[in-house]
Amino acid sequence: LGLHDVGRLDAGLGRTLEALAAAASAAARGAPALLFGTPLADAGLTWDTPGFPAVPLPGGAAGAPVDASTVGAFVVAVVDATVGAGVSRQVAAFRDGFSKAAPLSALAPFDDAETDALLCGEPGGGDWSPAALEAAIRFDHGYTAASAPARHFVAALAGLDPADRARFLRFATGCPRLPHGGLAALAPRLTVVRKHASARASEAGAASATPPGSALADAAAAAAADADLPSVMTCANYVKLPPYSSAKVAAARLLYAVREGQGAFDLS
């Protein structure tokens, strides 16, 4: 592992170290050593482990200023402390523990991204087309795949970007990643059921004064449902979906729930 790997663990530190490496290269050519446009001497950089000043950084005196003549060695020392000797004991312990569950040689055919997907799941990837979603989701207790609210829900999911897919997965299942194989491999299967109107929505429907079962009553019920939010049972991968009147409303209410409702808990 080297400098380019640090940014995958800590994006901010990675950018800073790359800028410092560029400053070291400039100094070696006799050019000014700059850190994001500022002279390195004015940056106040000291020979300490970034973020962990109490941890000694080998190769220099703690608290000593880093200048153009030492910045290259500083970058090497920080990289080593971050992804090299500084974490060698932890890595050795992890390897020892992992090998008790499975031989490390079993991971040899896979690169790091593939290993991550196998062990930790896929971060919202896979096929999220309407056809794939309809095949992977079970609609029950008031809905079928042909129900208008079910179609609205599928359309809303298909329109999510990767970040909102992860938010939806965390909201609905408690985990932002899918098992290997995508949504179709989720167990229990993602299930969507009809959510009964809240007290506020029921009062709004009753106030419409339309005969039950009429087109106007159905429209009033849909409009009342539009005020409700979806809720979930993460232990069962269960989504309780109000019968929204349109795909646009379904998408708006779903996005509000997954973006603003993370960590919330209620009985519904």
PDB file of C-alpha atoms in Angstrom, residues 16-228:
ATOM      1  CA  THR A  16      -3.219  16.850   1.751  1.00  0.00           C
ATOM      2  CA  LEU A  17      -0.478  14.244   1.405  1.00  0.00           C
ATOM      3  CA  GLU A  18      -0.681  14.385  -2.387  1.00  0.00           C
ATOM      4  CA  ALA A  19      -0.334  18.177  -2.208  1.00  0.00           C
ATOM      5  CA  LEU A  20       2.642  17.805   0.126  1.00  0.00           C
ATOM      6  CA  ALA A  21       4.237  15.273  -2.235  1.00  0.00           C
ATOM      7  CA  ALA A  22       3.804  17.798  -5.047  1.00  0.00           C
ATOM      8  CA  ALA A  23       5.452  20.443  -2.846  1.00  0.00           C
ATOM      9  CA  ALA A  24       8.359  18.090  -2.200  1.00  0.00           C
ATOM     10  CA  SER A  25       8.777  17.526  -5.948  1.00  0.00           C
ATOM     11  CA  ALA A  26       8.715  21.275  -6.580  1.00  0.00           C
ATOM     12  CA  ALA A  27      11.330  21.872  -3.890  1.00  0.00           C
ATOM     13  CA  ALA A  28      13.558  19.195  -5.444  1.00  0.00           C
ATOM     14  CA  ARG A  29      13.409  21.116  -8.738  1.00  0.00           C
ATOM     15  CA  GLY A  30      14.260  24.377  -6.996  1.00  0.00           C
ATOM     16  CA  ALA A  31      10.706  25.710  -7.328  1.00  0.00           C
ATOM     17  CA  PRO A  32       8.699  27.190  -4.419  1.00  0.00           C
ATOM     18  CA  ALA A  33       7.175  24.559  -2.111  1.00  0.00           C
ATOM     19  CA  LEU A  34       3.473  25.385  -1.900  1.00  0.00           C
ATOM     20  CA  LEU A  35       0.599  23.716  -0.035  1.00  0.00           C
ATOM     21  CA  PHE A  36      -2.679  24.592  -1.742  1.00  0.00           C
ATOM     22  CA  GLY A  37      -1.128  27.834  -2.935  1.00  0.00           C
ATOM     23  CA  THR A  38       0.342  28.761   0.454  1.00  0.00           C
ATOM     24  CA  PRO A  39       4.110  28.703   1.099  1.00  0.00           C
ATOM     25  CA  LEU A  40       4.897  25.569   3.045  1.00  0.00           C
ATOM     26  CA  ALA A  41       6.718  27.620   5.682  1.00  0.00           C
ATOM     27  CA  ASP A  42       3.435  29.438   6.443  1.00  0.00           C
ATOM     28  CA  ALA A  43       1.345  26.272   6.775  1.00  0.00           C
ATOM     29  CA  GLY A  44       2.425  25.596  10.373  1.00  0.00           C
ATOM     30  CA  LEU A  45       2.997  21.912   9.653  1.00  0.00           C
ATOM     31  CA  THR A  46       4.809  19.987  12.400  1.00  0.00           C
ATOM     32  CA  TRP A  47       6.344  16.524  12.600  1.00  0.00           C
ATOM     33  CA  ASP A  48       3.378  14.802  14.237  1.00  0.00           C
ATOM     34  CA  THR A  49       1.003  12.034  13.214  1.00  0.00           C
ATOM     35  CA  PRO A  50      -1.999  13.823  11.603  1.00  0.00           C
ATOM     36  CA  GLY A  51      -5.024  13.507  13.855  1.00  0.00           C
ATOM     37  CA  PHE A  52      -3.044  11.619  16.500  1.00  0.00           C
ATOM     38  CA  PRO A  53      -0.422  14.029  17.881  1.00  0.00           C
ATOM     39  CA  ALA A  54       0.200  11.759  20.899  1.00  0.00           C
ATOM     40  CA  VAL A  55       1.380   8.953  18.586  1.00  0.00           C
ATOM     41  CA  PRO A  56       5.082   9.432  17.762  1.00  0.00           C
ATOM     42  CA  LEU A  57       5.905   9.801  14.074  1.00  0.00           C
ATOM     43  CA  PRO A  58       9.279   8.142  13.394  1.00  0.00           C
ATOM     44  CA  GLY A  59      11.947   9.971  11.417  1.00  0.00           C
ATOM     45  CA  GLY A  60      11.864  13.343  13.148  1.00  0.00           C
ATOM     46  CA  ALA A  61      11.444  15.187  16.432  1.00  0.00           C
ATOM     47  CA  ALA A  62       7.878  15.625  17.661  1.00  0.00           C
ATOM     48  CA  GLY A  63       6.649  19.166  17.090  1.00  0.00           C
ATOM     49  CA  ALA A  64       9.517  20.079  14.774  1.00  0.00           C
ATOM     50  CA  PRO A  65       8.456  22.269  11.832  1.00  0.00           C
ATOM     51  CA  VAL A  66       8.189  20.595   8.429  1.00  0.00           C
ATOM     52  CA  ASP A  67       9.949  22.591   5.723  1.00  0.00           C
ATOM     53  CA  ALA A  68      10.892  22.148   2.087  1.00  0.00           C
ATOM     54  CA  SER A  69      13.882  19.984   3.012  1.00  0.00           C
ATOM     55  CA  THR A  70      11.883  17.529   5.150  1.00  0.00           C
ATOM     56  CA  VAL A  71       8.436  17.512   3.558  1.00  0.00           C
ATOM     57  CA  GLY A  72       9.232  14.512   1.325  1.00  0.00           C
ATOM     58  CA  ALA A  73      10.361  12.431   4.300  1.00  0.00           C
ATOM     59  CA  PHE A  74       7.297  13.615   6.227  1.00  0.00           C
ATOM     60  CA  VAL A  75       4.958  12.296   3.515  1.00  0.00           C
ATOM     61  CA  VAL A  76       6.731   8.932   3.520  1.00  0.00           C
ATOM     62  CA  ALA A  77       6.521   8.723   7.321  1.00  0.00           C
ATOM     63  CA  VAL A  78       2.806   9.581   7.420  1.00  0.00           C
ATOM     64  CA  VAL A  79       1.979   7.058   4.692  1.00  0.00           C
ATOM     65  CA  ASP A  80       3.897   4.381   6.576  1.00  0.00           C
ATOM     66  CA  ALA A  81       2.130   5.266   9.829  1.00  0.00           C
ATOM     67  CA  THR A  82      -1.275   5.172   8.092  1.00  0.00           C
ATOM     68  CA  VAL A  83      -1.127   2.076   5.887  1.00  0.00           C
ATOM     69  CA  GLY A  84       2.251   0.506   6.717  1.00  0.00           C
ATOM     70  CA  ALA A  85       4.213  -0.177   9.884  1.00  0.00           C
ATOM     71  CA  GLY A  86       1.839   1.969  11.933  1.00  0.00           C
ATOM     72  CA  VAL A  87      -0.976  -0.553  11.496  1.00  0.00           C
ATOM     73  CA  SER A  88       1.083  -3.732  11.049  1.00  0.00           C
ATOM     74  CA  ARG A  89       0.104  -5.188  14.440  1.00  0.00           C
ATOM     75  CA  GLN A  90      -3.587  -4.592  13.804  1.00  0.00           C
ATOM     76  CA  VAL A  91      -3.366  -6.076  10.314  1.00  0.00           C
ATOM     77  CA  ALA A  92      -1.511  -9.119  11.638  1.00  0.00           C
ATOM     78  CA  ALA A  93      -4.187  -9.629  14.306  1.00  0.00           C
ATOM     79  CA  PHE A  94      -6.949  -9.299  11.722  1.00  0.00           C
ATOM     80  CA  ARG A  95      -5.265 -11.780   9.389  1.00  0.00           C
ATOM     81  CA  ASP A  96      -4.829 -14.239  12.265  1.00  0.00           C
ATOM     82  CA  GLY A  97      -8.452 -13.928  13.308  1.00  0.00           C
ATOM     83  CA  PHE A  98      -9.793 -14.160   9.760  1.00  0.00           C
ATOM     84  CA  SER A  99      -7.698 -17.241   9.006  1.00  0.00           C
ATOM     85  CA  LYS A 100      -9.391 -19.035  11.898  1.00  0.00           C
ATOM     86  CA  ALA A 101     -12.697 -18.697  10.022  1.00  0.00           C
ATOM     87  CA  ALA A 102     -11.427 -19.208   6.466  1.00  0.00           C
ATOM     88  CA  PRO A 103      -8.023 -19.558   4.847  1.00  0.00           C
ATOM     89  CA  LEU A 104      -6.728 -16.294   3.447  1.00  0.00           C
ATOM     90  CA  SER A 105      -5.762 -18.185   0.304  1.00  0.00           C
ATOM     91  CA  ALA A 106      -9.495 -18.454  -0.458  1.00  0.00           C
ATOM     92  CA  LEU A 107      -9.507 -14.717  -1.196  1.00  0.00           C
ATOM     93  CA  ALA A 108      -6.576 -14.895  -3.628  1.00  0.00           C
ATOM     94  CA  PRO A 109      -8.761 -14.965  -6.795  1.00  0.00           C
ATOM     95  CA  PHE A 110     -10.482 -11.687  -5.838  1.00  0.00           C
ATOM     96  CA  ASP A 111      -9.326  -8.084  -5.859  1.00  0.00           C
ATOM     97  CA  ASP A 112     -10.171  -5.748  -2.987  1.00  0.00           C
ATOM     98  CA  ALA A 113     -13.452  -4.510  -4.504  1.00  0.00           C
ATOM     99  CA  GLU A 114     -14.657  -8.059  -5.155  1.00  0.00           C
ATOM    100  CA  THR A 115     -13.677  -9.162  -1.653  1.00  0.00           C
ATOM    101  CA  ASP A 116     -15.531  -6.184  -0.206  1.00  0.00           C
ATOM    102  CA  ALA A 117     -18.675  -7.088  -2.165  1.00  0.00           C
ATOM    103  CA  LEU A 118     -18.479 -10.763  -1.152  1.00  0.00           C
ATOM    104  CA  LEU A 119     -17.989 -10.100   2.560  1.00  0.00           C
ATOM    105  CA  CYS A 120     -19.843  -6.826   3.094  1.00  0.00           C
ATOM    106  CA  GLY A 121     -22.445  -6.757   0.323  1.00  0.00           C
ATOM    107  CA  GLU A 122     -22.983  -4.516  -2.660  1.00  0.00           C
ATOM    108  CA  PRO A 123     -23.361  -0.758  -1.978  1.00  0.00           C
ATOM    109  CA  GLY A 124     -26.660  -0.182  -3.767  1.00  0.00           C
ATOM    110  CA  GLY A 125     -25.441  -1.672  -7.024  1.00  0.00           C
ATOM    111  CA  GLY A 126     -27.048  -4.223  -9.262  1.00  0.00           C
ATOM    112  CA  ASP A 127     -30.043  -3.879 -11.517  1.00  0.00           C
ATOM    113  CA  TRP A 128     -32.592  -1.322 -10.315  1.00  0.00           C
ATOM    114  CA  SER A 129     -34.626  -1.267 -13.499  1.00  0.00           C
ATOM    115  CA  PRO A 130     -38.433  -1.434 -13.069  1.00  0.00           C
ATOM    116  CA  ALA A 131     -38.517  -5.003 -14.417  1.00  0.00           C
ATOM    117  CA  ALA A 132     -35.798  -6.183 -12.012  1.00  0.00           C
ATOM    118  CA  LEU A 133     -37.442  -4.431  -9.072  1.00  0.00           C
ATOM    119  CA  GLU A 134     -40.850  -5.965  -9.830  1.00  0.00           C
ATOM    120  CA  ALA A 135     -39.249  -9.411  -9.959  1.00  0.00           C
ATOM    121  CA  ALA A 136     -37.390  -8.933  -6.671  1.00  0.00           C
ATOM    122  CA  ILE A 137     -40.133  -7.289  -4.572  1.00  0.00           C
ATOM    123  CA  ARG A 138     -43.126  -9.112  -3.114  1.00  0.00           C
ATOM    124  CA  PHE A 139     -46.351  -7.090  -2.914  1.00  0.00           C
ATOM    125  CA  ASP A 140     -48.858  -8.307  -0.345  1.00  0.00           C
ATOM    126  CA  HIS A 141     -51.662  -7.374   2.068  1.00  0.00           C
ATOM    127  CA  GLY A 142     -53.546  -4.949  -0.126  1.00  0.00           C
ATOM    128  CA  TYR A 143     -51.192  -4.685  -3.078  1.00  0.00           C
ATOM    129  CA  THR A 144     -50.236  -6.667  -6.142  1.00  0.00           C
ATOM    130  CA  ALA A 145     -47.557  -5.817  -8.676  1.00  0.00           C
ATOM    131  CA  ALA A 146     -50.334  -4.369 -10.841  1.00  0.00           C
ATOM    132  CA  SER A 147     -51.636  -1.996  -8.141  1.00  0.00           C
ATOM    133  CA  ALA A 148     -51.169   1.669  -8.995  1.00  0.00           C
ATOM    134  CA  PRO A 149     -49.358   2.474  -5.693  1.00  0.00           C
ATOM    135  CA  ALA A 150     -47.049  -0.499  -6.309  1.00  0.00           C
ATOM    136  CA  ARG A 151     -46.189   0.812  -9.773  1.00  0.00           C
ATOM    137  CA  HIS A 152     -45.597   4.280  -8.299  1.00  0.00           C
ATOM    138  CA  PHE A 153     -43.255   2.765  -5.710  1.00  0.00           C
ATOM    139  CA  VAL A 154     -41.272   0.825  -8.318  1.00  0.00           C
ATOM    140  CA  ALA A 155     -40.936   3.944 -10.464  1.00  0.00           C
ATOM    141  CA  ALA A 156     -39.693   5.912  -7.439  1.00  0.00           C
ATOM    142  CA  LEU A 157     -37.081   3.260  -6.600  1.00  0.00           C
ATOM    143  CA  ALA A 158     -35.900   3.016 -10.199  1.00  0.00           C
ATOM    144  CA  GLY A 159     -35.246   6.774 -10.198  1.00  0.00           C
ATOM    145  CA  LEU A 160     -32.970   6.780  -7.120  1.00  0.00           C
ATOM    146  CA  ASP A 161     -29.299   7.639  -7.498  1.00  0.00           C
ATOM    147  CA  PRO A 162     -26.682   5.412  -5.766  1.00  0.00           C
ATOM    148  CA  ALA A 163     -26.587   7.584  -2.631  1.00  0.00           C
ATOM    149  CA  ASP A 164     -30.371   7.476  -2.187  1.00  0.00           C
ATOM    150  CA  ARG A 165     -30.397   3.740  -2.950  1.00  0.00           C
ATOM    151  CA  ALA A 166     -28.077   3.236   0.016  1.00  0.00           C
ATOM    152  CA  ARG A 167     -30.317   5.468   2.169  1.00  0.00           C
ATOM    153  CA  PHE A 168     -33.382   3.485   1.137  1.00  0.00           C
ATOM    154  CA  LEU A 169     -31.665   0.182   1.928  1.00  0.00           C
ATOM    155  CA  ARG A 170     -30.628   1.426   5.365  1.00  0.00           C
ATOM    156  CA  PHE A 171     -34.159   2.735   5.948  1.00  0.00           C
ATOM    157  CA  ALA A 172     -35.885  -0.480   4.829  1.00  0.00           C
ATOM    158  CA  THR A 173     -33.430  -3.179   5.924  1.00  0.00           C
ATOM    159  CA  GLY A 174     -31.111  -1.556   8.467  1.00  0.00           C
ATOM    160  CA  CYS A 175     -28.083  -1.996   6.193  1.00  0.00           C
ATOM    161  CA  PRO A 176     -26.982   0.295   3.324  1.00  0.00           C
ATOM    162  CA  ARG A 177     -25.698  -2.658   1.296  1.00  0.00           C
ATOM    163  CA  LEU A 178     -27.242  -5.616  -0.461  1.00  0.00           C
ATOM    164  CA  PRO A 179     -25.996  -9.192  -0.228  1.00  0.00           C
ATOM    165  CA  HIS A 180     -24.030 -10.613  -3.121  1.00  0.00           C
ATOM    166  CA  GLY A 181     -26.589 -11.049  -5.887  1.00  0.00           C
ATOM    167  CA  GLY A 182     -28.357  -7.750  -5.315  1.00  0.00           C
ATOM    168  CA  LEU A 183     -31.923  -7.042  -4.306  1.00  0.00           C
ATOM    169  CA  ALA A 184     -33.120 -10.428  -5.546  1.00  0.00           C
ATOM    170  CA  ALA A 185     -30.821 -12.132  -3.009  1.00  0.00           C
ATOM    171  CA  LEU A 186     -32.187 -10.210  -0.028  1.00  0.00           C
ATOM    172  CA  ALA A 187     -33.527 -12.488   2.701  1.00  0.00           C
ATOM    173  CA  PRO A 188     -36.218 -12.103   3.854  1.00  0.00           C
ATOM    174  CA  ARG A 189     -37.486 -10.849   0.517  1.00  0.00           C
ATOM    175  CA  LEU A 190     -38.328  -7.149   0.354  1.00  0.00           C
ATOM    176  CA  THR A 191     -42.088  -6.985   0.910  1.00  0.00           C
ATOM    177  CA  VAL A 192     -44.363  -4.004   0.315  1.00  0.00           C
ATOM    178  CA  VAL A 193     -47.809  -3.864   1.921  1.00  0.00           C
ATOM    179  CA  ARG A 194     -50.592  -1.308   2.063  1.00  0.00           C
ATOM    180  CA  LYS A 195     -50.334   1.118   4.957  1.00  0.00           C
ATOM    181  CA  HIS A 196     -53.602   2.127   6.536  1.00  0.00           C
ATOM    182  CA  ALA A 197     -54.283   5.827   6.676  1.00  0.00           C
ATOM    183  CA  SER A 198     -53.216   7.714   9.767  1.00  0.00           C
ATOM    184  CA  ALA A 199     -55.811   9.329  12.011  1.00  0.00           C
ATOM    185  CA  ARG A 200     -55.206  12.663  10.286  1.00  0.00           C
ATOM    186  CA  ALA A 201     -55.681  11.122   6.856  1.00  0.00           C
ATOM    187  CA  SER A 202     -58.819   9.248   7.987  1.00  0.00           C
ATOM    188  CA  GLU A 203     -60.327  12.462   9.310  1.00  0.00           C
ATOM    189  CA  ALA A 204     -59.576  14.188   6.017  1.00  0.00           C
ATOM    190  CA  GLY A 205     -61.236  11.371   4.101  1.00  0.00           C
ATOM    191  CA  ALA A 206     -64.294  11.421   6.348  1.00  0.00           C
ATOM    192  CA  ALA A 207     -64.599  15.169   5.926  1.00  0.00           C
ATOM    193  CA  SER A 208     -64.903  14.761   2.164  1.00  0.00           C
ATOM    194  CA  ALA A 209     -68.578  13.702   2.627  1.00  0.00           C
ATOM    195  CA  THR A 210     -68.529  11.445  -0.444  1.00  0.00           C
ATOM    196  CA  PRO A 211     -70.248   8.061  -0.678  1.00  0.00           C
ATOM    197  CA  PRO A 212     -67.869   5.185   0.210  1.00  0.00           C
ATOM    198  CA  GLY A 213     -66.604   3.337  -2.860  1.00  0.00           C
ATOM    199  CA  SER A 214     -67.274   6.181  -5.249  1.00  0.00           C
ATOM    200  CA  ALA A 215     -64.620   7.669  -7.518  1.00  0.00           C
ATOM    201  CA  LEU A 216     -64.689  10.843  -5.443  1.00  0.00           C
ATOM    202  CA  ALA A 217     -64.216   8.827  -2.244  1.00  0.00           C
ATOM    203  CA  ASP A 218     -61.254   7.014  -3.785  1.00  0.00           C
ATOM    204  CA  ALA A 219     -59.734  10.320  -4.857  1.00  0.00           C
ATOM    205  CA  ALA A 220     -60.253  11.764  -1.386  1.00  0.00           C
ATOM    206  CA  ALA A 221     -58.607   8.707   0.185  1.00  0.00           C
ATOM    207  CA  ALA A 222     -55.631   9.003  -2.163  1.00  0.00           C
ATOM    208  CA  ALA A 223     -55.250  12.698  -1.410  1.00  0.00           C
ATOM    209  CA  ALA A 224     -55.397  11.944   2.325  1.00  0.00           C
ATOM    210  CA  ALA A 225     -52.802   9.184   1.952  1.00  0.00           C
ATOM    211  CA  ASP A 226     -50.465  11.630   0.224  1.00  0.00           C
ATOM    212  CA  ALA A 227     -49.951  13.299   3.613  1.00  0.00           C
ATOM    213  CA  ASP A 228     -48.565  10.095   5.141  1.00  0.00           C
TER     214      ASP A 228
END
